[in-house]
Amino acid sequence: MSLLLETLTTGDRITFICTGLLGLGVLALLSRPKVVAAEDGVTVTNLTTTRRLDWAQIVRVNLRSGDAWVHLDLSDGTSLPAMGIQPGIARDRAIADARALRALVEAHGTGHSAT
C-alpha cells in the first residue's frame, strides 16, 4: 500500500480526490428528490430545484406506464415532474404514493387526476 502511495504524483492524488468529491456530489443530487404533502399544499424537490404548490395549482397527477416518475399537470398549463415518486425503484410503492397524492389533490384542490 505504501509503495502505491509513494508512486502517486501530486496530480494523481488531486485527481483521485476530485473524482471522489464529484461522485459524492452526484450521489447528493440523486438523494434529493421528494414530494412532501402538507395541509396547505405540496413541496416538490427535484435534483436541483424545489417548488411549493398550493393544492388548487395541481390539476392532475399522472403516472402512466413507462413514465420514469410522476408528473403534475398544473393550472397554468405546465407540467411539473415529481421525481420523488419513481416506479423504477419500487413500482407498487410508487403507485400507492401516486394514488395517495391524487386523493389529496381531489380532497384539497380543484383538480382531476389519473394514474
PDB file of C-alpha atoms in Angstrom:
ATOM      1  CA  MET A   1       0.000   0.000   0.000  1.00  0.00           C
ATOM      2  CA  SER A   2       2.730   2.480   0.903  1.00  0.00           C
ATOM      3  CA  LEU A   3       4.528   1.664  -2.370  1.00  0.00           C
ATOM      4  CA  LEU A   4       1.414   2.707  -4.287  1.00  0.00           C
ATOM      5  CA  LEU A   5       1.172   5.970  -2.345  1.00  0.00           C
ATOM      6  CA  GLU A   6       4.837   6.678  -2.996  1.00  0.00           C
ATOM      7  CA  THR A   7       4.383   6.275  -6.758  1.00  0.00           C
ATOM      8  CA  LEU A   8       1.421   8.649  -6.989  1.00  0.00           C
ATOM      9  CA  THR A   9       2.219  12.185  -8.005  1.00  0.00           C
ATOM     10  CA  THR A  10       0.518  15.230  -6.507  1.00  0.00           C
ATOM     11  CA  GLY A  11      -1.537  15.492  -9.693  1.00  0.00           C
ATOM     12  CA  ASP A  12      -2.700  11.863  -9.312  1.00  0.00           C
ATOM     13  CA  ARG A  13      -3.734  12.483  -5.714  1.00  0.00           C
ATOM     14  CA  ILE A  14      -5.662  15.634  -6.680  1.00  0.00           C
ATOM     15  CA  THR A  15      -7.392  13.674  -9.465  1.00  0.00           C
ATOM     16  CA  PHE A  16      -8.452  10.936  -7.018  1.00  0.00           C
ATOM     17  CA  ILE A  17      -9.770  13.487  -4.540  1.00  0.00           C
ATOM     18  CA  CYS A  18     -11.671  15.432  -7.212  1.00  0.00           C
ATOM     19  CA  THR A  19     -13.177  12.225  -8.626  1.00  0.00           C
ATOM     20  CA  GLY A  20     -14.339  11.220  -5.146  1.00  0.00           C
ATOM     21  CA  LEU A  21     -15.853  14.643  -4.491  1.00  0.00           C
ATOM     22  CA  LEU A  22     -17.610  14.579  -7.871  1.00  0.00           C
ATOM     23  CA  GLY A  23     -19.047  11.155  -7.060  1.00  0.00           C
ATOM     24  CA  LEU A  24     -20.272  12.378  -3.667  1.00  0.00           C
ATOM     25  CA  GLY A  25     -21.853  15.414  -5.346  1.00  0.00           C
ATOM     26  CA  VAL A  26     -23.741  13.226  -7.810  1.00  0.00           C
ATOM     27  CA  LEU A  27     -24.959  10.961  -5.002  1.00  0.00           C
ATOM     28  CA  ALA A  28     -26.109  14.016  -3.023  1.00  0.00           C
ATOM     29  CA  LEU A  29     -28.116  15.271  -6.020  1.00  0.00           C
ATOM     30  CA  LEU A  30     -29.678  11.845  -6.597  1.00  0.00           C
ATOM     31  CA  SER A  31     -30.773  11.636  -2.958  1.00  0.00           C
ATOM     32  CA  ARG A  32     -32.676  14.974  -3.051  1.00  0.00           C
ATOM     33  CA  PRO A  33     -35.932  14.173  -4.909  1.00  0.00           C
ATOM     34  CA  LYS A  34     -39.003  14.025  -2.691  1.00  0.00           C
ATOM     35  CA  VAL A  35     -42.639  15.049  -2.582  1.00  0.00           C
ATOM     36  CA  VAL A  36     -43.972  16.386   0.720  1.00  0.00           C
ATOM     37  CA  ALA A  37     -47.686  16.971   1.198  1.00  0.00           C
ATOM     38  CA  ALA A  38     -48.944  19.343   3.874  1.00  0.00           C
ATOM     39  CA  GLU A  39     -52.313  20.800   4.799  1.00  0.00           C
ATOM     40  CA  ASP A  40     -51.765  23.880   2.634  1.00  0.00           C
ATOM     41  CA  GLY A  41     -50.050  22.296  -0.395  1.00  0.00           C
ATOM     42  CA  VAL A  42     -47.229  20.215  -1.804  1.00  0.00           C
ATOM     43  CA  THR A  43     -43.488  20.766  -1.928  1.00  0.00           C
ATOM     44  CA  VAL A  44     -41.749  19.052  -4.858  1.00  0.00           C
ATOM     45  CA  THR A  45     -37.976  18.754  -4.595  1.00  0.00           C
ATOM     46  CA  ASN A  46     -36.210  17.519  -7.729  1.00  0.00           C
ATOM     47  CA  LEU A  47     -32.474  17.276  -8.423  1.00  0.00           C
ATOM     48  CA  THR A  48     -31.666  20.978  -8.352  1.00  0.00           C
ATOM     49  CA  THR A  49     -34.964  22.785  -7.688  1.00  0.00           C
ATOM     50  CA  THR A  50     -37.670  22.954  -5.056  1.00  0.00           C
ATOM     51  CA  ARG A  51     -41.153  24.206  -5.846  1.00  0.00           C
ATOM     52  CA  ARG A  52     -44.013  24.858  -3.447  1.00  0.00           C
ATOM     53  CA  LEU A  53     -47.534  24.393  -4.846  1.00  0.00           C
ATOM     54  CA  ASP A  54     -50.940  25.192  -3.421  1.00  0.00           C
ATOM     55  CA  TRP A  55     -53.430  22.353  -3.790  1.00  0.00           C
ATOM     56  CA  ALA A  56     -55.502  24.380  -6.247  1.00  0.00           C
ATOM     57  CA  GLN A  57     -52.496  24.682  -8.586  1.00  0.00           C
ATOM     58  CA  ILE A  58     -52.438  20.919  -9.200  1.00  0.00           C
ATOM     59  CA  VAL A  59     -54.938  19.855 -11.848  1.00  0.00           C
ATOM     60  CA  ARG A  60     -53.886  16.232 -12.396  1.00  0.00           C
ATOM     61  CA  VAL A  61     -51.481  13.618 -11.038  1.00  0.00           C
ATOM     62  CA  ASN A  62     -50.114  11.435 -13.852  1.00  0.00           C
ATOM     63  CA  LEU A  63     -48.218   8.166 -13.584  1.00  0.00           C
ATOM     64  CA  ARG A  64     -48.560   6.408 -16.909  1.00  0.00           C
ATOM     65  CA  SER A  65     -46.995   3.108 -17.869  1.00  0.00           C
ATOM     66  CA  GLY A  66     -43.391   3.718 -18.845  1.00  0.00           C
ATOM     67  CA  ASP A  67     -43.078   7.058 -17.042  1.00  0.00           C
ATOM     68  CA  ALA A  68     -39.878   7.445 -15.040  1.00  0.00           C
ATOM     69  CA  TRP A  69     -41.723   9.456 -12.364  1.00  0.00           C
ATOM     70  CA  VAL A  70     -44.993  11.190 -11.572  1.00  0.00           C
ATOM     71  CA  HIS A  71     -45.914  14.342 -13.491  1.00  0.00           C
ATOM     72  CA  LEU A  72     -48.175  17.012 -12.049  1.00  0.00           C
ATOM     73  CA  ASP A  73     -50.310  18.951 -14.524  1.00  0.00           C
ATOM     74  CA  LEU A  74     -50.650  22.482 -13.205  1.00  0.00           C
ATOM     75  CA  SER A  75     -53.381  25.080 -13.540  1.00  0.00           C
ATOM     76  CA  ASP A  76     -51.080  27.366 -15.575  1.00  0.00           C
ATOM     77  CA  GLY A  77     -50.919  24.742 -18.350  1.00  0.00           C
ATOM     78  CA  THR A  78     -47.446  23.440 -17.491  1.00  0.00           C
ATOM     79  CA  SER A  79     -46.353  20.063 -16.179  1.00  0.00           C
ATOM     80  CA  LEU A  80     -44.007  19.550 -13.241  1.00  0.00           C
ATOM     81  CA  PRO A  81     -42.065  16.308 -12.817  1.00  0.00           C
ATOM     82  CA  ALA A  82     -42.209  14.941  -9.285  1.00  0.00           C
ATOM     83  CA  MET A  83     -39.078  12.814  -9.248  1.00  0.00           C
ATOM     84  CA  GLY A  84     -39.679  11.748  -5.652  1.00  0.00           C
ATOM     85  CA  ILE A  85     -42.226   9.179  -6.844  1.00  0.00           C
ATOM     86  CA  GLN A  86     -40.442   6.778  -9.209  1.00  0.00           C
ATOM     87  CA  PRO A  87     -41.892   3.402 -10.248  1.00  0.00           C
ATOM     88  CA  GLY A  88     -38.459   2.155 -11.335  1.00  0.00           C
ATOM     89  CA  ILE A  89     -37.314   1.958  -7.728  1.00  0.00           C
ATOM     90  CA  ALA A  90     -40.383   0.331  -6.142  1.00  0.00           C
ATOM     91  CA  ARG A  91     -43.334   0.049  -8.528  1.00  0.00           C
ATOM     92  CA  ASP A  92     -46.021  -0.872  -6.006  1.00  0.00           C
ATOM     93  CA  ARG A  93     -44.888   1.845  -3.609  1.00  0.00           C
ATOM     94  CA  ALA A  94     -44.838   4.451  -6.400  1.00  0.00           C
ATOM     95  CA  ILE A  95     -48.363   3.529  -7.497  1.00  0.00           C
ATOM     96  CA  ALA A  96     -49.604   3.730  -3.904  1.00  0.00           C
ATOM     97  CA  ASP A  97     -47.878   7.102  -3.414  1.00  0.00           C
ATOM     98  CA  ALA A  98     -49.303   8.452  -6.686  1.00  0.00           C
ATOM     99  CA  ARG A  99     -52.791   7.335  -5.673  1.00  0.00           C
ATOM    100  CA  ALA A 100     -52.396   8.914  -2.236  1.00  0.00           C
ATOM    101  CA  LEU A 101     -51.259  12.179  -3.816  1.00  0.00           C
ATOM    102  CA  ARG A 102     -54.179  12.012  -6.244  1.00  0.00           C
ATOM    103  CA  ALA A 103     -56.596  11.544  -3.332  1.00  0.00           C
ATOM    104  CA  LEU A 104     -55.085  14.522  -1.533  1.00  0.00           C
ATOM    105  CA  VAL A 105     -55.364  16.669  -4.668  1.00  0.00           C
ATOM    106  CA  GLU A 106     -59.013  15.684  -5.024  1.00  0.00           C
ATOM    107  CA  ALA A 107     -59.712  16.338  -1.343  1.00  0.00           C
ATOM    108  CA  HIS A 108     -57.893  19.678  -1.073  1.00  0.00           C
ATOM    109  CA  GLY A 109     -57.829  21.092  -4.575  1.00  0.00           C
ATOM    110  CA  THR A 110     -59.981  21.543  -7.590  1.00  0.00           C
ATOM    111  CA  GLY A 111     -58.051  19.215  -9.890  1.00  0.00           C
ATOM    112  CA  HIS A 112     -58.794  15.940 -11.625  1.00  0.00           C
ATOM    113  CA  SER A 113     -56.271  13.118 -11.530  1.00  0.00           C
ATOM    114  CA  ALA A 114     -55.384   9.972 -13.435  1.00  0.00           C
ATOM    115  CA  THR A 115     -52.914   7.232 -12.534  1.00  0.00           C
TER     116      THR A 115
END
